[in-house]
Tab-separated table of C-alpha atoms in Angstrom:
chain	number	residue	atom	x	y	z
A	1	UNK	CA	-46.612	-31.357	9.196
A	2	UNK	CA	-43.420	-32.074	11.331
A	3	UNK	CA	-41.467	-29.011	12.331
A	4	UNK	CA	-38.460	-28.365	10.212
A	5	UNK	CA	-36.002	-25.680	12.021
A	6	UNK	CA	-33.972	-25.372	8.829
A	7	UNK	CA	-37.279	-24.538	6.994
A	8	UNK	CA	-38.502	-22.395	10.035
A	9	UNK	CA	-34.838	-20.347	9.320
A	10	UNK	CA	-35.934	-20.132	5.540
A	11	UNK	CA	-38.396	-18.789	6.454
A	12	UNK	CA	-37.822	-16.608	8.114
A	13	UNK	CA	-34.570	-15.411	6.243
A	14	UNK	CA	-38.236	-14.164	3.630
A	15	UNK	CA	-40.238	-12.913	6.022
A	16	UNK	CA	-37.002	-10.684	6.795
A	17	UNK	CA	-36.915	-10.819	10.612
A	18	UNK	CA	-33.582	-10.467	12.218
A	19	UNK	CA	-34.500	-12.876	15.195
A	20	UNK	CA	-35.548	-16.192	15.801
A	21	UNK	CA	-37.084	-17.002	19.664
A	22	UNK	CA	-37.521	-21.591	20.024
A	23	UNK	CA	-38.732	-21.892	23.423
A	24	UNK	CA	-40.944	-25.710	24.480
A	25	UNK	CA	-44.679	-24.723	24.205
A	26	UNK	CA	-44.974	-21.778	22.390
A	27	UNK	CA	-44.919	-21.085	19.000
A	28	UNK	CA	-42.135	-20.003	16.893
A	29	UNK	CA	-41.751	-15.676	16.593
A	30	UNK	CA	-39.831	-13.455	14.786
A	31	UNK	CA	-38.611	-10.223	15.289
A	32	UNK	CA	-39.155	-8.183	12.559
A	33	UNK	CA	-38.326	-4.131	12.428
A	34	UNK	CA	-38.177	-4.716	16.058
A	35	UNK	CA	-40.973	-5.979	16.971
A	36	UNK	CA	-41.606	-9.541	17.642
A	37	UNK	CA	-44.743	-11.725	15.554
A	38	UNK	CA	-45.296	-15.728	15.845
A	39	UNK	CA	-44.947	-17.330	12.696
A	40	UNK	CA	-47.603	-18.191	11.316
A	41	UNK	CA	-49.895	-20.847	10.820
A	42	UNK	CA	-47.347	-22.350	13.135
A	43	UNK	CA	-47.793	-25.049	15.749
A	44	UNK	CA	-46.232	-24.575	19.326
A	45	UNK	CA	-42.714	-25.978	18.895
A	46	UNK	CA	-42.924	-29.521	20.939
A	47	UNK	CA	-40.336	-31.058	23.605
A	48	UNK	CA	-39.107	-34.167	21.014
A	49	UNK	CA	-39.561	-30.534	18.265
A	50	UNK	CA	-36.763	-28.718	20.030
A	51	UNK	CA	-34.242	-31.795	20.890
A	52	UNK	CA	-34.514	-32.486	17.114
A	53	UNK	CA	-33.763	-28.838	16.216
A	54	UNK	CA	-31.101	-29.109	18.647
A	55	UNK	CA	-29.412	-32.409	17.434
A	56	UNK	CA	-30.090	-30.634	13.776
A	57	UNK	CA	-27.587	-28.049	15.303
A	58	UNK	CA	-25.077	-28.841	17.814
A	59	UNK	CA	-22.500	-31.371	16.799
A	60	UNK	CA	-22.842	-33.911	20.491
A	61	UNK	CA	-18.904	-32.953	22.054
A	62	UNK	CA	-21.104	-28.784	21.661
A	63	UNK	CA	-24.652	-30.240	22.750
A	64	UNK	CA	-22.316	-32.540	25.337
A	65	UNK	CA	-21.399	-29.151	26.612
A	66	UNK	CA	-24.563	-27.323	26.210
A	67	UNK	CA	-26.114	-30.032	29.261
A	68	UNK	CA	-23.062	-29.656	31.061
A	69	UNK	CA	-22.969	-25.481	31.551
A	70	UNK	CA	-26.391	-25.771	30.880
A	71	UNK	CA	-26.345	-22.469	28.075
A	72	UNK	CA	-23.889	-21.961	24.746
A	73	UNK	CA	-23.722	-19.646	21.849
A	74	UNK	CA	-22.272	-21.464	18.430
A	75	UNK	CA	-22.268	-19.531	14.717
A	76	UNK	CA	-23.123	-21.167	11.739
A	77	UNK	CA	-24.202	-21.261	7.999
A	78	UNK	CA	-27.077	-22.391	6.288
A	79	UNK	CA	-27.221	-22.727	2.476
A	80	UNK	CA	-29.884	-21.218	0.704
A	81	UNK	CA	-30.836	-21.465	-3.157
A	82	UNK	CA	-29.510	-18.075	-3.239
A	83	UNK	CA	-26.615	-17.557	-0.683
A	84	UNK	CA	-25.328	-19.224	2.205
A	85	UNK	CA	-26.813	-16.823	5.455
A	86	UNK	CA	-24.768	-16.601	8.947
A	87	UNK	CA	-27.092	-17.358	12.303
A	88	UNK	CA	-25.738	-16.506	15.950
A	89	UNK	CA	-27.669	-18.885	18.189
A	90	UNK	CA	-27.210	-19.149	21.877
A	91	UNK	CA	-29.015	-22.289	23.626
A	92	UNK	CA	-29.979	-21.824	27.002
A	93	UNK	CA	-32.598	-23.659	29.523
A	94	UNK	CA	-35.391	-22.331	30.779
A	95	UNK	CA	-38.639	-23.996	33.211
A	96	UNK	CA	-35.797	-27.210	32.992
A	97	UNK	CA	-36.224	-27.674	29.004
A	98	UNK	CA	-34.032	-26.635	26.364
A	99	UNK	CA	-34.857	-22.759	24.385
A	100	UNK	CA	-32.674	-21.707	21.759
A	101	UNK	CA	-32.247	-17.443	20.124
A	102	UNK	CA	-30.970	-17.190	17.097
A	103	UNK	CA	-30.215	-13.726	15.577
A	104	UNK	CA	-29.550	-13.443	11.285
A	105	UNK	CA	-26.302	-12.284	10.227
A	106	UNK	CA	-26.847	-9.582	6.982
A	107	UNK	CA	-24.524	-12.141	4.379
A	108	UNK	CA	-22.817	-9.077	2.394
A	109	UNK	CA	-20.301	-6.834	5.044
A	110	UNK	CA	-22.235	-2.982	4.907
A	111	UNK	CA	-19.805	0.050	4.458
A	112	UNK	CA	-19.960	3.065	6.685
A	113	UNK	CA	-21.985	4.285	3.991
A	114	UNK	CA	-24.532	2.140	3.035
A	115	UNK	CA	-25.394	1.440	6.965
A	116	UNK	CA	-25.815	6.247	7.361
A	117	UNK	CA	-23.191	5.573	9.667
A	118	UNK	CA	-21.541	9.403	10.448
A	119	UNK	CA	-18.217	10.122	8.051
A	120	UNK	CA	-16.138	10.770	10.691
A	121	UNK	CA	-15.821	7.310	11.669
A	122	UNK	CA	-13.799	6.682	8.593
A	123	UNK	CA	-11.109	9.060	10.166
A	124	UNK	CA	-11.180	6.568	13.087
A	125	UNK	CA	-9.908	3.474	10.594
A	126	UNK	CA	-7.059	5.180	9.474
A	127	UNK	CA	-5.525	6.056	12.696
A	128	UNK	CA	-2.613	3.773	14.248
A	129	UNK	CA	-3.688	3.545	18.392
A	130	UNK	CA	-6.309	4.061	20.414
A	131	UNK	CA	-9.432	2.720	22.355
A	132	UNK	CA	-12.871	2.828	20.746
A	133	UNK	CA	-15.777	1.956	21.189
A	134	UNK	CA	-19.424	0.980	20.042
A	135	UNK	CA	-22.194	1.286	22.797
A	136	UNK	CA	-25.798	0.011	22.905
A	137	UNK	CA	-28.521	-2.484	23.993
A	138	UNK	CA	-28.748	-6.018	22.903
A	139	UNK	CA	-29.824	-6.233	18.773
A	140	UNK	CA	-28.774	-2.049	17.773
A	141	UNK	CA	-26.214	-3.516	15.662
A	142	UNK	CA	-22.632	-3.169	17.287
A	143	UNK	CA	-21.497	-5.767	15.176
A	144	UNK	CA	-22.456	-4.309	12.371
A	145	UNK	CA	-20.558	-0.772	13.092
A	146	UNK	CA	-17.940	-2.555	13.858
A	147	UNK	CA	-17.790	-4.983	10.847
A	148	UNK	CA	-18.030	-2.193	8.526
A	149	UNK	CA	-15.226	-0.127	10.545
A	150	UNK	CA	-13.234	-3.504	10.304
A	151	UNK	CA	-13.953	-3.845	6.431
A	152	UNK	CA	-13.612	-0.945	5.739
A	153	UNK	CA	-9.233	-1.192	6.868
A	154	UNK	CA	-9.582	-4.520	5.258
A	155	UNK	CA	-10.023	-2.368	2.040
A	156	UNK	CA	-7.850	0.042	2.563
A	157	UNK	CA	-4.949	-0.439	4.507
A	158	UNK	CA	-1.747	-3.548	4.430
A	159	UNK	CA	-2.255	-3.596	8.363
A	160	UNK	CA	-2.692	-7.480	10.999
A	161	UNK	CA	-6.442	-7.490	11.944
A	162	UNK	CA	-7.072	-9.601	14.574
A	163	UNK	CA	-10.635	-9.862	15.970
A	164	UNK	CA	-11.995	-11.478	19.357
A	165	UNK	CA	-15.684	-12.999	18.817
A	166	UNK	CA	-18.056	-15.190	20.961
A	167	UNK	CA	-19.045	-16.295	18.764
A	168	UNK	CA	-17.915	-14.781	15.270
A	169	UNK	CA	-20.452	-13.183	13.695
A	170	UNK	CA	-19.088	-11.728	10.137
A	171	UNK	CA	-17.186	-13.576	8.107
A	172	UNK	CA	-14.262	-11.275	6.723
A	173	UNK	CA	-11.250	-11.676	3.713
A	174	UNK	CA	-8.616	-10.255	3.774
A	175	UNK	CA	-8.016	-8.304	1.273
A	176	UNK	CA	-4.818	-5.044	1.526
A	177	UNK	CA	-4.918	-6.681	5.815
A	178	UNK	CA	-4.333	-9.993	6.313
A	179	UNK	CA	-7.625	-10.936	9.173
A	180	UNK	CA	-7.317	-13.150	12.199
A	181	UNK	CA	-10.885	-14.068	13.321
A	182	UNK	CA	-10.970	-16.256	16.861
A	183	UNK	CA	-13.251	-17.378	18.991
A	184	UNK	CA	-14.003	-17.790	22.852
A	185	UNK	CA	-14.047	-21.427	23.635
A	186	UNK	CA	-13.009	-22.618	19.835
A	187	UNK	CA	-9.918	-20.796	19.343
A	188	UNK	CA	-9.304	-19.730	23.158
A	189	UNK	CA	-10.328	-20.154	26.160
A	190	UNK	CA	-11.276	-16.613	26.905
A	191	UNK	CA	-11.150	-12.842	25.938
A	192	UNK	CA	-8.395	-11.937	28.787
A	193	UNK	CA	-6.880	-14.748	27.405
A	194	UNK	CA	-7.116	-14.070	23.776
A	195	UNK	CA	-5.969	-10.592	24.190
A	196	UNK	CA	-2.938	-11.533	26.483
A	197	UNK	CA	-2.253	-14.044	23.010
A	198	UNK	CA	-2.705	-11.339	20.391
A	199	UNK	CA	0.367	-9.165	21.702
A	200	UNK	CA	2.277	-11.532	20.667
A	201	UNK	CA	1.112	-12.223	17.593
A	202	UNK	CA	2.345	-9.531	15.512
A	203	UNK	CA	-1.562	-7.163	15.401
A	204	UNK	CA	-2.475	-3.607	14.238
A	205	UNK	CA	-5.297	-2.925	14.803
A	206	UNK	CA	-7.581	-5.806	17.161
A	207	UNK	CA	-10.656	-5.721	17.521
A	208	UNK	CA	-13.343	-6.907	21.443
A	209	UNK	CA	-16.387	-8.633	20.640
A	210	UNK	CA	-17.131	-7.622	23.861
A	211	UNK	CA	-15.854	-5.961	26.877
A	212	UNK	CA	-16.963	-8.186	29.427
A	213	UNK	CA	-14.633	-7.687	32.945
A	214	UNK	CA	-12.136	-6.064	34.443
A	215	UNK	CA	-9.901	-8.152	33.103
A	216	UNK	CA	-10.629	-7.732	29.390
A	217	UNK	CA	-10.623	-3.787	29.552
A	218	UNK	CA	-7.968	-3.300	31.907
A	219	UNK	CA	-6.493	-6.047	28.202
A	220	UNK	CA	-7.384	-3.666	26.017
A	221	UNK	CA	-6.292	-0.553	27.507
A	222	UNK	CA	-3.145	-1.630	27.942
A	223	UNK	CA	-2.955	-3.054	24.177
A	224	UNK	CA	-4.401	1.087	23.182
A	225	UNK	CA	-1.371	2.335	25.350
A	226	UNK	CA	1.392	-0.009	23.830
A	227	UNK	CA	0.327	0.973	19.839
A	228	UNK	CA	-2.802	-0.797	18.251
A	229	UNK	CA	-5.495	0.234	17.882
A	230	UNK	CA	-8.710	-0.948	19.640
A	231	UNK	CA	-12.262	-1.803	18.716
A	232	UNK	CA	-14.687	-2.908	21.584
A	233	UNK	CA	-18.000	-2.749	22.381
A	234	UNK	CA	-20.564	-1.829	25.880
A	235	UNK	CA	-23.597	-2.943	26.559
A	236	UNK	CA	-24.314	0.765	27.249
A	237	UNK	CA	-26.766	4.228	26.556
A	238	UNK	CA	-24.217	6.702	25.799
A	239	UNK	CA	-21.046	7.779	25.537
A	240	UNK	CA	-21.021	9.301	29.683
A	241	UNK	CA	-22.099	6.252	30.885
A	242	UNK	CA	-19.430	3.918	28.727
A	243	UNK	CA	-16.587	5.812	30.417
A	244	UNK	CA	-18.442	5.060	33.834
A	245	UNK	CA	-18.602	1.885	33.028
A	246	UNK	CA	-15.689	1.226	32.234
A	247	UNK	CA	-14.212	2.758	35.321
A	248	UNK	CA	-16.078	1.662	37.837
A	249	UNK	CA	-15.353	-1.456	37.146
A	250	UNK	CA	-11.878	-1.328	38.973
A	251	UNK	CA	-11.728	-1.775	42.458
A	252	UNK	CA	-11.349	2.125	44.099
A	253	UNK	CA	-7.982	2.434	44.443
A	254	UNK	CA	-7.786	2.283	41.005
A	255	UNK	CA	-9.489	4.496	39.543
A	256	UNK	CA	-6.910	7.234	39.522
A	257	UNK	CA	-4.834	5.566	37.644
A	258	UNK	CA	-7.364	4.495	34.617
A	259	UNK	CA	-9.103	8.059	34.323
A	260	UNK	CA	-5.656	9.063	33.018
A	261	UNK	CA	-4.377	5.523	31.385
A	262	UNK	CA	-8.490	6.539	29.600
A	263	UNK	CA	-8.438	10.224	28.721
A	264	UNK	CA	-4.838	9.245	26.771
A	265	UNK	CA	-5.955	6.315	24.697
A	266	UNK	CA	-9.999	6.901	24.014
A	267	UNK	CA	-10.389	7.698	20.623
A	268	UNK	CA	-14.292	8.097	21.471
A	269	UNK	CA	-17.396	6.188	21.395
A	270	UNK	CA	-20.068	5.753	18.930
A	271	UNK	CA	-23.772	4.909	20.936
A	272	UNK	CA	-26.093	4.138	18.851
A	273	UNK	CA	-29.823	2.135	18.955
A	274	UNK	CA	-32.517	1.202	15.639
A	275	UNK	CA	-35.758	2.374	14.905
A	276	UNK	CA	-38.238	1.112	12.763
A	277	UNK	CA	-38.755	3.313	10.049
A	278	UNK	CA	-41.790	5.716	9.427
A	279	UNK	CA	-42.752	4.731	6.008
A	280	UNK	CA	-42.409	1.557	5.040
A	281	UNK	CA	-40.202	-2.065	6.568
A	282	UNK	CA	-37.083	-2.259	7.932
A	283	UNK	CA	-34.461	0.064	10.479
A	284	UNK	CA	-32.578	3.006	10.570
A	285	UNK	CA	-29.843	4.116	13.288
A	286	UNK	CA	-29.565	6.674	15.243
A	287	UNK	CA	-26.001	7.288	16.914
A	288	UNK	CA	-24.597	9.431	19.487
A	289	UNK	CA	-20.792	9.949	19.013
A	290	UNK	CA	-18.085	11.336	20.781
A	291	UNK	CA	-14.584	12.051	19.969
A	292	UNK	CA	-12.245	12.495	22.253
A	293	UNK	CA	-11.344	15.893	21.852
A	294	UNK	CA	-8.825	17.775	24.452
A	295	UNK	CA	-11.513	18.843	26.814
A	296	UNK	CA	-13.311	15.080	26.464
A	297	UNK	CA	-9.909	14.211	27.916
A	298	UNK	CA	-9.807	17.266	30.747
A	299	UNK	CA	-13.407	15.501	32.271
A	300	UNK	CA	-12.822	12.006	31.829
A	301	UNK	CA	-9.488	12.855	33.938
A	302	UNK	CA	-10.847	14.883	36.130
A	303	UNK	CA	-13.718	12.202	36.812
A	304	UNK	CA	-16.046	14.562	35.961
A	305	UNK	CA	-17.563	12.502	33.420
A	306	UNK	CA	-21.316	14.317	33.385
A	307	UNK	CA	-19.874	17.064	31.927
A	308	UNK	CA	-18.831	14.872	28.770
A	309	UNK	CA	-22.802	15.062	27.189
A	310	UNK	CA	-22.206	19.211	27.578
A	311	UNK	CA	-19.250	18.820	25.088
A	312	UNK	CA	-20.709	16.732	23.324
A	313	UNK	CA	-24.260	19.068	22.176
A	314	UNK	CA	-21.460	22.227	21.710
A	315	UNK	CA	-19.669	20.532	19.594
A	316	UNK	CA	-21.630	19.889	16.148
A	317	UNK	CA	-19.188	21.408	14.440
A	318	UNK	CA	-16.247	18.681	15.161
A	319	UNK	CA	-19.028	15.946	14.157
A	320	UNK	CA	-20.270	15.520	17.116
A	321	UNK	CA	-23.369	15.057	18.517
A	322	UNK	CA	-25.753	13.519	20.911
A	323	UNK	CA	-29.150	11.226	20.208
A	324	UNK	CA	-32.100	13.233	20.918
A	325	UNK	CA	-30.279	15.760	18.474
A	326	UNK	CA	-29.523	12.907	15.735
A	327	UNK	CA	-33.315	11.112	16.268
A	328	UNK	CA	-35.094	15.206	15.559
A	329	UNK	CA	-32.682	15.313	12.469
A	330	UNK	CA	-34.077	11.641	11.707
A	331	UNK	CA	-37.542	13.104	12.788
A	332	UNK	CA	-37.176	16.615	11.044
A	333	UNK	CA	-36.611	14.536	7.192
A	334	UNK	CA	-39.656	12.431	7.919
A	335	UNK	CA	-37.298	8.564	8.217
A	336	UNK	CA	-38.754	8.288	11.585
A	337	UNK	CA	-41.953	9.384	13.320
A	338	UNK	CA	-42.689	11.128	16.316
A	339	UNK	CA	-43.845	8.411	18.150
A	340	UNK	CA	-40.819	6.508	17.572
A	341	UNK	CA	-38.527	8.903	18.813
A	342	UNK	CA	-39.938	10.397	21.781
A	343	UNK	CA	-39.854	6.004	23.392
A	344	UNK	CA	-36.235	6.929	22.600
A	345	UNK	CA	-35.388	10.084	23.468
A	346	UNK	CA	-32.754	10.157	26.113
A	347	UNK	CA	-34.252	13.433	27.797
A	348	UNK	CA	-37.989	14.166	26.016
A	349	UNK	CA	-37.274	17.716	26.930
A	350	UNK	CA	-34.474	18.547	24.827
A	351	UNK	CA	-35.193	16.619	21.814
A	352	UNK	CA	-38.916	18.649	21.994
A	353	UNK	CA	-36.369	21.407	22.069
A	354	UNK	CA	-33.883	19.853	18.407
A	355	UNK	CA	-37.378	19.317	17.655
A	356	UNK	CA	-39.070	22.424	17.626
């Protein structure tokens, strides 16, 4: 039977996969509940199969850019019998041959409650200015969390929201809010340019898909300082590391100043990872939540981010918690297994203490 990329993507939807991997000479792979599995009864992907798939998924102009740059990001929709399914795709080369990794994007934007995220996040969506970070490794659900927060604003506030994404993942329909979504490469050259342009576009809320470099991070902090509510993501493990990452991207002579600026604009940090459920298919989110209290702001301003973890541990009355505390909570309630929690604990001794 000839290889069909459309049929493979439809099979990924029916299998409940989160990701699809295609490379020449290998069987197609689905990631299901966090584990990579070969597609049953599938043959290894041939060179002609891969070339045909690339032509089906990319326009001639996109294909030319992919071949020139050797990597390319897009998002697209696939029509099914029930609804359209969104995908995010990264095309790259390995061993001189094309390859692609595709992420399935949930069609419906789930709410903060449905995602079982901290209810304190609702308070963040009501603020008028400041910087809020969602962090975690690739595939930890950062985009889904931010989509829930943006949709909460969309449904409850008459504001102008600008998103800057690479590529656009969730598609919003303006409700109470007016939403403009800009995609890197199609609508703007890069995050920094888009952020500078956003200052002239009368935004109230700005979502930055990824804070990658000094120019983007500096523009995000400035936007938060000038009266905008800014959301951004970082590929960092916990709250303290997120703050260090922002500071360390600046040259040494500017780090003192950014410590002061960040201490004034930071709202909080949500770090997260996805854990397989113990009794059924699927995954749940475990989080670490930092709220920028006066004590936290003092730590940031004085360059003492190592003390932030202690502040989180003692801030439960405000809604703060560490990752190990949340893993212990999920383990005690039977949502996840102890083995799964131990694999993802930041401090095993501390996790065991919370568990007992």
